[in-house]
Structures are given as structure tokens and as C-alpha cells.
Amino acid sequence: MWAAGARAQVAPPAPDSVAVGDWHLAPVVEARVRGEYRHDLDAQDRGTLLERARLGVDAERGPIELRVVLEDARLWDLGAGSDTIGQPGQLAYTGPYEAWADAHTAGARPSFVRVGRQPVTWGEGRLLGAADWSPTGRALDAVRGRLVVGSWSFELLAASLSDPVPPTGVVLTGGLFSPAYGELVGARAEWAIDPLFAVEAYTLDRFAQQNPEASLDDTVRGETYTGALRLHGDAHGWTWGAEGAGQLGHASVIAKDRLAWAAAGHVGYTFEYVRMLPTVRLGASYASGDDGTGSKFGQFDPLLPDVHEWHGAMDLFAWSNEWEANARVAIAPWTDAVAALDYRYAQLATADGWWVSSYLFTLGRAPGNTSGELGHEIDAYLAWSPWVPVELSAGYSMLVLGAGAKAALSADLTNPAVPRLSPPDLAHYAYGQVTVRLP
């Protein structure tokens, strides 16, 4: 008899792709279901159910990569009788979400040329983002190239624009929701000096032949030239960003030249050696507005922004005719979980200008209004990933409406003597979501 030591056996990691000849194929799978409830801006209770499924494949062979992902998205009204104010209406969409091919170099920061339908995010997504929270997400039919030289990167983009929101009550399958309404071209340069300091500058120029469904009150048609500068960093527990943008061009429907600007910033810190990893973040933003009386059109247009990201979970504010201050506290209450509490105070930059939602729907306008106060929003959020591909999340938000918000919602521009809506003092929003994603 004798004794011998036994070593623990570690299973090799499961492959995330399958070799077929010289190609490596990886599945792309996502299923998401979200239920929402709102005590809405007209004091009515509304519920919606959102389902989205994506199925596709990513194929790679050396410097060549192909990706095709099909998407089916459905948004149902749960019996309220009308669409949620300022949010997408009922829809049924089946079609390609991604369909692109690229050639790229090796490395963690590759150069590439990519052609086809693709999601694109520049900077923090304030002007160009994938808007993944929305029912379908956003992808552009684009030609895109990036060149990486040391700590520099340069990018060019040319895309065809189509309306991401179908007309109310219309159910469509295949293709995009409406014909193309314009083109977008952009150039971007970034210099990563240090993990805590990087500089990004970019321009986005839009040429629109018609107004989309969500159109900032018919001011999209025309030319819009936007330049932006962003400073940012993320290291040693600190994360920060500051961005400013200016806008020129011409709004054809109202026959005015554009002159608008916006700025935003945030700074956060994570206490990495404290239990539950508490994180605090402070932020502020401003975007110019317009009252319709000047010789220039002054309301800033955020182009193709992310939703549900920088302006609250209720998606009632946008980087357009607003200023706000916000604070966030987040913790990791247990493994693979995040809980957060946000507070923001928002006002209209121009009190009698347009109030628009994150989806760029016009919520209201009250000519002659002297109070720009939109209100106080509080958002609570919890996300937990019990298994790697699964994420469970839930949230609750409330908005205490200010005098400016009530005036904008009540005013009827066609008949000022009759209130358009009867807004409540308090609006509520709650949701629960399940997401399964591979890889």
C-alpha cells in the first residue's frame, strides 16, 4: 500500500467558436423581455410589453470578419387604449439588425474598414449611439473606417439615415420603418494620452431631405453641421468626462439658419477597497433652446443619441433645450449585482421653447411661459446576473412635475383656450426585464 497526492482537475474553457475549414463561426443570440408600467404625463395608467429576439452568426477568417444578425421586436400596448406619451408606440418589426463585412488588423485596437448595417457609438453616445434600450436598437447602413497609429485613432463614417420609429399604429415587417430621410457623414480623431486623460474630437454632418416621425417639431429637414470635443478618463477608481458641441446649418421648414450649442460633464469615484464597492457620481448638462422669435434657430439637436443613459430612466429629458444637475450612488450588494439610486433636477433652457423626450418626440410647448422648471426625478435600479448569460433587472422612477412641465403639457397651440392635457403632480414608471445573451 502507498499514498499519492491527487491534483484538482480544471476543465478546459468551453470554445466560443466552431472551426469550419479556415473559418471560425460564433453564434450571436439575444432574447429580451421587458414589462413597463407608467402613471403617465396625462395622469393615465399605461402598460406595455416589449419582446426582442436576435439570432445570427459571426464568421472570422484571419483579417476578414462577417456578421449577420436577424432581429424580431414587438411592443404591445396592454390595454390602455393609447400610446405612452413621448415614447415609441406599438410596433412589430422583423428584419436585419446587423449585416456587415470588414477587413481588420490584429491587436487589441485594430484598424478596420467595415461596410453594411452596423451599430455605431461615438464618445458617450450623446450624439451618436446604438440606443440599445429602445425596442429595436439603432444600426446604420454605413461605410466606416478606422486607422490606429500608436496612441491616436482616426475614423470616417458615411451612412444613410432612416426613421427608427414607425408611424403610430403601423405594423411593419422586413426592411426599415420608413424610406431614408437623409445622409450622415462624420470624422473622428482620438488621442489617448493616459488612462486618466484622453481627447476626442469629431464632426457629424447631416443632410436631411425630409423630417422623420420623431423630428424635433419638423426642424430636421435641411443641413446640420455639428462639431464636438470630449475629454475623458477612467483609472484608479476615477471616471470622468466633459463634452461640448456647437451646431450650424439650416432648418428648411422654418427657413432659419442654425446656431446652437450644448455641454455636459460628469465625475465619479469607486471606493475599490470598501465593502460593496460604493460609487458616487455627479453630473450636469446644458443644451440651448429656441422660443421661435429669433432670426436663428437655437434649439440644439442631439442627432442620434442613446436613450435611457444620460437623462434619466423615464426617458423624458434630452440633450436639447434643457439644463440639469444629477447625482448617482451605486453599490454591489452581492456578487454579480448592482443597485443604484439617481436624482436629477431639470429645467427648460428656454422656458417657452420645446420640451422633447429622449426619443426626440415633442412633449409640449407653452408660448409665453415664464417657468422652465421640469421637475425632480428619482430613479432606483437593481440588476443581477445569476448566471453569465442571464441578467435580471428592475427599476422604479418618479417625477415630481414642475410648473414649466405642467404649462408645456397643458398648452394647446391650436386652441390656447382649451387645455391639451391635465398633467398630474407626480408621474411614475416601473419595469422588470429579463435578458439572455450569447456570447
Coordinates of C-alpha atoms in Angstrom, one line a residue:
M1 CA 0.0 0.0 0.0
W2 CA 1.1 3.5 -0.6
A3 CA -0.2 7.1 -0.6
A4 CA -0.1 9.5 -3.5
G5 CA -1.2 13.1 -3.9
A6 CA -4.1 14.0 -6.2
R7 CA -4.3 17.3 -8.1
A8 CA -7.6 19.0 -8.8
Q9 CA -8.7 18.8 -12.4
V10 CA -9.7 22.0 -14.1
A11 CA -11.9 21.6 -17.1
P12 CA -10.6 23.5 -20.2
P13 CA -12.7 26.5 -21.1
A14 CA -15.5 25.8 -23.5
P15 CA -14.8 27.1 -27.0
D16 CA -16.8 30.2 -28.0
S17 CA -16.5 29.4 -31.7
V18 CA -16.6 26.4 -34.1
A19 CA -14.0 25.9 -36.8
V20 CA -15.4 25.2 -40.2
G21 CA -12.4 24.9 -42.6
D22 CA -10.4 28.1 -42.2
W23 CA -13.4 30.0 -40.8
H24 CA -14.3 30.4 -37.1
L25 CA -18.1 30.7 -36.5
A26 CA -19.6 32.1 -33.3
P27 CA -23.3 32.3 -32.6
V28 CA -24.9 35.6 -31.7
V29 CA -28.0 35.1 -29.6
E30 CA -30.1 37.5 -27.5
A31 CA -33.6 37.3 -26.1
R32 CA -35.1 40.2 -24.0
V33 CA -38.5 40.6 -22.4
R34 CA -39.5 43.8 -20.6
G35 CA -42.7 44.8 -18.9
E36 CA -43.3 48.5 -18.2
Y37 CA -45.9 50.5 -16.2
R38 CA -46.4 54.2 -16.3
H39 CA -48.6 56.6 -14.5
D40 CA -48.2 58.9 -17.4
L41 CA -47.9 62.6 -18.1
D42 CA -51.7 62.8 -18.6
A43 CA -52.4 61.1 -15.3
Q44 CA -53.5 57.9 -17.2
D45 CA -52.1 54.4 -16.2
R46 CA -50.5 52.6 -19.1
G47 CA -48.7 49.3 -19.5
T48 CA -46.5 47.9 -22.3
L49 CA -44.8 44.6 -23.0
L50 CA -41.6 44.6 -25.1
E51 CA -40.1 41.4 -26.7
R52 CA -36.9 41.4 -28.7
A53 CA -35.0 38.4 -30.1
R54 CA -31.8 38.5 -32.1
L55 CA -30.2 35.5 -33.8
G56 CA -27.1 35.5 -36.0
V57 CA -23.6 34.3 -36.6
D58 CA -20.2 35.9 -36.6
A59 CA -17.6 34.4 -39.0
E60 CA -13.9 35.2 -39.0
R61 CA -11.0 34.1 -41.1
G62 CA -7.8 35.9 -40.5
P63 CA -8.3 39.6 -41.2
I64 CA -11.8 39.1 -42.6
E65 CA -14.9 39.2 -40.5
L66 CA -18.6 38.8 -41.4
R67 CA -21.7 39.2 -39.2
V68 CA -25.3 38.7 -39.9
V69 CA -27.9 39.2 -37.1
L70 CA -31.7 39.0 -37.6
E71 CA -34.0 40.8 -35.2
D72 CA -37.6 40.4 -34.2
A73 CA -39.0 43.2 -32.0
R74 CA -42.6 43.6 -30.7
L75 CA -44.1 46.2 -28.5
W76 CA -47.6 45.7 -27.2
D77 CA -50.0 48.1 -25.5
L78 CA -51.5 46.3 -22.6
G79 CA -55.0 47.7 -22.9
A80 CA -54.5 51.4 -22.0
G81 CA -56.1 52.5 -25.3
S82 CA -53.3 54.9 -26.4
D83 CA -49.6 55.1 -26.7
T84 CA -47.3 56.2 -23.9
I85 CA -46.6 59.9 -24.1
G86 CA -43.1 60.7 -25.6
Q87 CA -42.2 57.0 -26.1
P88 CA -42.3 54.6 -29.1
G89 CA -45.8 53.3 -29.9
Q90 CA -46.9 49.8 -30.8
L91 CA -44.7 48.0 -33.3
A92 CA -43.8 44.7 -34.9
Y93 CA -40.5 44.6 -36.8
T94 CA -38.7 41.7 -38.3
G95 CA -35.5 42.2 -40.3
P96 CA -31.7 42.5 -40.2
Y97 CA -30.2 44.3 -37.2
E98 CA -26.6 43.7 -38.4
A99 CA -25.3 42.7 -41.8
W100 CA -21.7 43.8 -42.4
A101 CA -18.3 42.7 -43.6
D102 CA -14.9 44.1 -42.6
A103 CA -11.2 43.8 -43.0
H104 CA -9.1 44.5 -39.9
T105 CA -5.6 44.3 -38.5
A106 CA -4.7 42.2 -35.4
G107 CA -4.4 43.6 -31.9
A108 CA -6.5 45.0 -29.1
R109 CA -7.1 48.2 -31.0
P110 CA -7.4 47.2 -34.7
S111 CA -7.7 49.3 -37.7
F112 CA -10.6 48.3 -40.0
V113 CA -12.8 49.0 -42.9
R114 CA -16.4 47.9 -42.4
V115 CA -19.4 48.0 -44.8
G116 CA -23.0 47.3 -44.1
R117 CA -25.6 47.6 -41.4
Q118 CA -23.9 48.1 -38.0
P119 CA -24.4 49.7 -34.6
V120 CA -22.1 52.8 -34.1
T121 CA -21.4 54.7 -30.9
W122 CA -19.1 57.7 -30.7
G123 CA -18.0 59.1 -27.4
E124 CA -20.5 58.6 -24.7
G125 CA -23.4 58.2 -27.2
R126 CA -24.8 61.7 -26.6
L127 CA -24.8 62.5 -30.4
L128 CA -24.4 59.1 -32.0
G129 CA -25.3 55.9 -30.1
A130 CA -26.7 52.4 -30.5
A131 CA -29.8 53.2 -28.3
D132 CA -29.9 49.5 -27.2
W133 CA -32.7 50.2 -24.6
S134 CA -35.1 51.2 -27.4
P135 CA -37.4 48.4 -28.8
T136 CA -35.2 47.7 -31.9
G137 CA -31.9 49.4 -31.1
R138 CA -30.2 51.5 -33.7
A139 CA -28.0 50.3 -36.6
L140 CA -26.8 52.4 -39.6
D141 CA -26.4 51.4 -43.2
A142 CA -22.8 52.7 -43.3
V143 CA -19.3 52.6 -44.7
R144 CA -16.9 53.1 -41.8
G145 CA -13.1 53.0 -41.5
R146 CA -10.7 53.4 -38.6
L147 CA -7.0 53.9 -38.6
V148 CA -5.0 53.3 -35.4
V149 CA -1.5 54.9 -35.2
G150 CA 0.1 54.5 -31.8
S151 CA -2.0 56.3 -29.2
W152 CA -4.0 58.0 -32.0
S153 CA -7.1 56.7 -33.8
F154 CA -8.9 58.3 -36.8
E155 CA -12.3 57.3 -38.1
L156 CA -14.5 58.2 -41.0
L157 CA -18.2 57.4 -41.4
A158 CA -20.8 57.7 -44.2
A159 CA -24.4 56.5 -43.5
S160 CA -27.9 56.5 -44.9
L161 CA -30.5 57.6 -42.3
S162 CA -33.9 56.0 -41.9
D163 CA -36.6 56.7 -39.3
P164 CA -36.1 54.4 -36.3
V165 CA -39.7 55.0 -35.2
P166 CA -42.7 53.8 -37.2
P167 CA -45.8 55.9 -37.6
T168 CA -48.3 55.3 -34.7
G169 CA -50.5 52.3 -35.3
V170 CA -48.5 50.9 -38.2
V171 CA -47.2 47.3 -38.1
L172 CA -44.4 46.5 -40.4
T173 CA -42.2 43.5 -41.2
G174 CA -39.0 43.5 -43.1
G175 CA -36.9 46.4 -44.2
L176 CA -36.8 49.7 -42.2
F177 CA -39.7 51.6 -40.8
S178 CA -39.7 54.3 -43.5
P179 CA -37.7 55.3 -46.5
A180 CA -34.3 57.0 -46.0
Y181 CA -34.7 60.6 -44.9
G182 CA -31.1 61.7 -45.3
E183 CA -27.4 61.1 -45.0
L184 CA -24.9 61.4 -42.2
V185 CA -21.1 61.8 -42.7
G186 CA -18.6 62.2 -39.8
A187 CA -14.9 62.3 -39.0
R188 CA -13.4 61.5 -35.6
A189 CA -9.9 61.6 -34.0
E190 CA -8.9 60.4 -30.5
W191 CA -5.6 60.7 -28.6
A192 CA -5.2 58.5 -25.6
I193 CA -2.5 60.3 -23.6
D194 CA -3.1 58.5 -20.4
P195 CA -5.8 56.2 -18.9
L196 CA -7.0 59.3 -16.9
F197 CA -6.8 61.7 -19.8
A198 CA -7.8 61.3 -23.5
V199 CA -9.0 63.7 -26.1
E200 CA -11.7 63.0 -28.7
A201 CA -12.8 65.4 -31.4
Y202 CA -15.4 64.7 -34.1
T203 CA -17.8 66.2 -36.5
L204 CA -21.2 64.9 -37.7
D205 CA -22.9 66.4 -40.7
R206 CA -26.5 65.5 -41.5
F207 CA -28.2 66.2 -44.8
A208 CA -31.9 65.5 -44.5
Q209 CA -34.4 65.6 -47.4
Q210 CA -37.4 65.1 -45.2
N211 CA -38.4 65.1 -41.5
P212 CA -38.6 61.7 -39.7
E213 CA -41.5 60.8 -37.5
A214 CA -39.7 62.0 -34.4
S215 CA -38.4 65.3 -35.7
L216 CA -37.9 68.0 -33.1
D217 CA -41.0 69.7 -34.4
D218 CA -40.2 69.4 -38.1
T219 CA -36.7 71.0 -37.8
V220 CA -34.6 68.1 -39.1
R221 CA -35.0 68.7 -42.8
G222 CA -32.1 70.7 -44.0
E223 CA -28.4 70.7 -43.2
T224 CA -27.0 70.3 -39.7
Y225 CA -23.2 70.6 -39.0
T226 CA -22.2 69.6 -35.5
G227 CA -18.7 69.7 -34.0
A228 CA -17.8 68.2 -30.6
L229 CA -14.8 68.0 -28.3
R230 CA -14.7 65.5 -25.5
L231 CA -12.2 65.0 -22.7
H232 CA -12.4 61.8 -20.6
G233 CA -10.5 59.3 -18.4
D234 CA -11.0 56.1 -16.4
A235 CA -8.4 54.8 -13.9
H236 CA -7.6 54.3 -10.2
G237 CA -11.3 54.3 -9.3
W238 CA -11.9 57.6 -11.1
T239 CA -14.1 58.1 -14.2
W240 CA -14.8 61.4 -15.7
G241 CA -15.9 63.1 -19.0
A242 CA -16.6 66.6 -20.3
E243 CA -18.1 67.3 -23.7
G244 CA -19.1 70.4 -25.6
A245 CA -20.7 70.7 -29.0
G246 CA -21.6 73.5 -31.4
Q247 CA -24.1 73.4 -34.2
L248 CA -24.6 75.3 -37.5
G249 CA -26.6 74.7 -40.6
H250 CA -30.1 75.5 -41.9
A251 CA -33.6 74.3 -41.0
S252 CA -35.6 74.2 -44.2
V253 CA -39.2 74.1 -42.9
I254 CA -38.9 77.2 -40.7
A255 CA -36.3 78.8 -43.1
K256 CA -33.8 79.7 -40.4
D257 CA -30.1 79.1 -40.0
R258 CA -29.0 77.1 -37.0
L259 CA -26.9 78.4 -34.2
A260 CA -27.0 76.1 -31.1
W261 CA -24.6 74.6 -28.5
A262 CA -24.5 72.1 -25.7
A263 CA -22.2 71.0 -22.9
A264 CA -22.2 68.1 -20.4
G265 CA -19.8 66.7 -17.8
H266 CA -19.6 64.1 -15.0
V267 CA -17.1 62.8 -12.5
G268 CA -17.4 59.6 -10.5
Y269 CA -15.3 57.6 -8.0
T270 CA -15.4 54.0 -6.9
F271 CA -14.2 53.1 -3.4
E272 CA -12.4 50.0 -4.6
Y273 CA -11.3 48.8 -1.1
V274 CA -14.6 49.3 0.6
R275 CA -17.2 46.6 1.1
M276 CA -19.9 46.6 -1.7
L277 CA -17.7 48.9 -3.9
P278 CA -19.7 52.1 -3.4
T279 CA -19.6 54.5 -6.3
V280 CA -20.7 58.2 -6.4
R281 CA -21.1 60.3 -9.5
L282 CA -22.0 63.9 -10.0
G283 CA -23.0 65.4 -13.4
A284 CA -24.6 68.3 -15.2
S285 CA -25.6 69.2 -18.7
Y286 CA -26.9 72.1 -20.8
A287 CA -28.4 72.4 -24.3
S288 CA -29.7 75.6 -25.9
G289 CA -33.3 76.1 -26.8
D290 CA -35.4 78.3 -29.0
D291 CA -38.6 80.4 -28.5
G292 CA -39.3 80.8 -32.2
T293 CA -38.8 84.6 -32.2
G294 CA -35.2 85.0 -33.2
S295 CA -33.6 85.2 -36.6
K296 CA -31.6 82.0 -35.8
F297 CA -32.9 78.6 -34.8
G298 CA -31.2 78.0 -31.4
Q299 CA -32.5 74.6 -30.2
F300 CA -29.7 72.0 -30.1
D301 CA -30.4 68.8 -32.0
P302 CA -28.8 65.7 -30.4
L303 CA -29.0 63.8 -33.8
L304 CA -28.9 60.1 -32.9
P305 CA -28.5 59.8 -29.2
D306 CA -28.6 56.9 -26.8
V307 CA -31.7 56.6 -24.7
H308 CA -32.1 55.6 -21.1
E309 CA -28.4 56.5 -20.5
W310 CA -27.7 60.2 -19.6
H311 CA -31.0 61.8 -18.9
G312 CA -32.9 59.6 -16.5
A313 CA -34.7 56.2 -16.7
M314 CA -38.1 57.7 -17.6
D315 CA -36.7 58.9 -20.9
L316 CA -38.5 62.3 -20.6
F317 CA -35.5 64.6 -21.0
A318 CA -33.0 65.0 -23.8
W319 CA -29.8 67.0 -24.6
S320 CA -32.0 69.6 -26.2
N321 CA -33.4 72.8 -24.6
E322 CA -32.6 71.7 -21.1
W323 CA -30.2 72.1 -18.2
E324 CA -30.0 69.6 -15.4
A325 CA -27.9 68.6 -12.4
N326 CA -27.8 64.9 -11.3
A327 CA -26.2 62.7 -8.7
R328 CA -25.8 58.9 -8.5
V329 CA -24.9 56.4 -5.8
A330 CA -24.3 52.7 -6.6
I331 CA -23.2 49.7 -4.7
A332 CA -22.6 46.0 -5.4
P333 CA -24.9 44.4 -2.7
W334 CA -23.8 40.9 -3.6
T335 CA -21.8 39.1 -6.2
D336 CA -22.7 40.0 -9.8
A337 CA -25.3 42.6 -8.7
V338 CA -25.5 46.4 -8.9
A339 CA -28.0 48.6 -7.1
A340 CA -28.2 52.3 -7.9
L341 CA -30.1 55.4 -6.9
D342 CA -30.2 58.5 -9.2
Y343 CA -31.5 62.0 -8.6
R344 CA -31.8 64.8 -11.2
Y345 CA -33.3 68.2 -11.4
A346 CA -34.2 69.5 -14.8
Q347 CA -35.3 72.8 -16.4
L348 CA -36.0 74.1 -19.8
A349 CA -33.1 76.3 -21.0
T350 CA -35.7 78.4 -22.8
A351 CA -38.9 78.4 -20.8
D352 CA -41.3 78.9 -23.7
G353 CA -39.3 76.6 -26.1
W354 CA -40.0 72.9 -27.0
W355 CA -39.7 70.2 -24.4
V356 CA -38.6 66.9 -26.0
S357 CA -38.2 63.4 -24.7
S358 CA -35.1 61.1 -25.1
Y359 CA -36.7 59.7 -28.2
L360 CA -36.9 63.3 -29.5
F361 CA -40.7 63.4 -29.5
T362 CA -42.1 66.9 -28.7
L363 CA -43.8 66.7 -25.3
G364 CA -45.1 70.2 -25.4
R365 CA -44.5 73.9 -25.6
A366 CA -46.2 76.9 -23.9
P367 CA -45.5 80.2 -25.7
G368 CA -45.1 83.0 -23.1
N369 CA -44.3 80.5 -20.3
T370 CA -42.0 82.1 -17.7
S371 CA -41.2 79.0 -15.6
G372 CA -38.8 76.5 -17.1
E373 CA -38.9 74.0 -14.2
L374 CA -39.5 70.5 -15.5
G375 CA -39.1 68.8 -12.1
H376 CA -37.3 66.4 -9.9
E377 CA -36.7 62.8 -11.0
I378 CA -35.6 59.9 -8.7
D379 CA -34.6 56.5 -10.2
A380 CA -34.0 53.3 -8.3
Y381 CA -32.4 50.4 -10.2
L382 CA -31.3 46.8 -9.4
A383 CA -29.5 44.4 -11.8
W384 CA -28.3 40.8 -11.1
S385 CA -26.7 38.2 -13.2
P386 CA -27.2 34.8 -11.5
W387 CA -25.5 33.1 -14.5
V388 CA -23.1 34.6 -17.1
P389 CA -25.6 34.7 -20.0
V390 CA -28.6 35.9 -17.9
E391 CA -29.4 39.3 -16.5
L392 CA -32.4 40.2 -14.4
S393 CA -33.1 43.9 -13.8
A394 CA -35.9 46.0 -12.3
G395 CA -36.4 49.7 -11.7
Y396 CA -38.8 52.3 -10.3
S397 CA -38.8 56.0 -11.1
M398 CA -40.9 59.0 -10.1
L399 CA -41.0 62.6 -11.4
V400 CA -42.4 65.5 -9.4
L401 CA -43.6 67.8 -12.2
G402 CA -42.6 71.4 -12.0
A403 CA -44.6 74.4 -13.2
G404 CA -42.8 74.5 -16.6
A405 CA -43.6 70.9 -17.3
K406 CA -47.3 71.4 -16.5
A407 CA -47.5 74.5 -18.6
A408 CA -45.9 72.8 -21.6
L409 CA -48.2 69.8 -21.3
S410 CA -51.3 71.8 -20.9
A411 CA -50.8 74.3 -23.7
D412 CA -52.6 73.6 -27.0
L413 CA -51.0 75.7 -29.7
T414 CA -54.1 75.3 -32.0
N415 CA -56.6 76.3 -29.3
P416 CA -55.0 78.0 -26.3
A417 CA -58.3 78.4 -24.5
V418 CA -58.6 74.6 -24.1
P419 CA -56.0 72.6 -22.0
R420 CA -54.4 69.9 -24.1
L421 CA -53.6 67.6 -21.1
S422 CA -54.3 67.6 -17.4
P423 CA -50.8 66.6 -16.0
P424 CA -50.5 65.1 -12.6
D425 CA -48.3 66.3 -9.8
L426 CA -46.4 63.0 -9.8
A427 CA -45.6 60.6 -12.7
H428 CA -44.4 57.1 -12.1
Y429 CA -42.5 54.5 -14.1
A430 CA -41.6 50.9 -13.2
Y431 CA -40.2 48.0 -15.2
G432 CA -38.9 44.4 -15.0
Q433 CA -36.6 42.9 -17.6
V434 CA -35.0 39.5 -18.4
T435 CA -32.1 39.3 -20.8
V436 CA -30.4 36.2 -22.1
R437 CA -27.3 36.9 -24.3
L438 CA -24.6 34.8 -26.0
P439 CA -21.7 35.1 -26.2

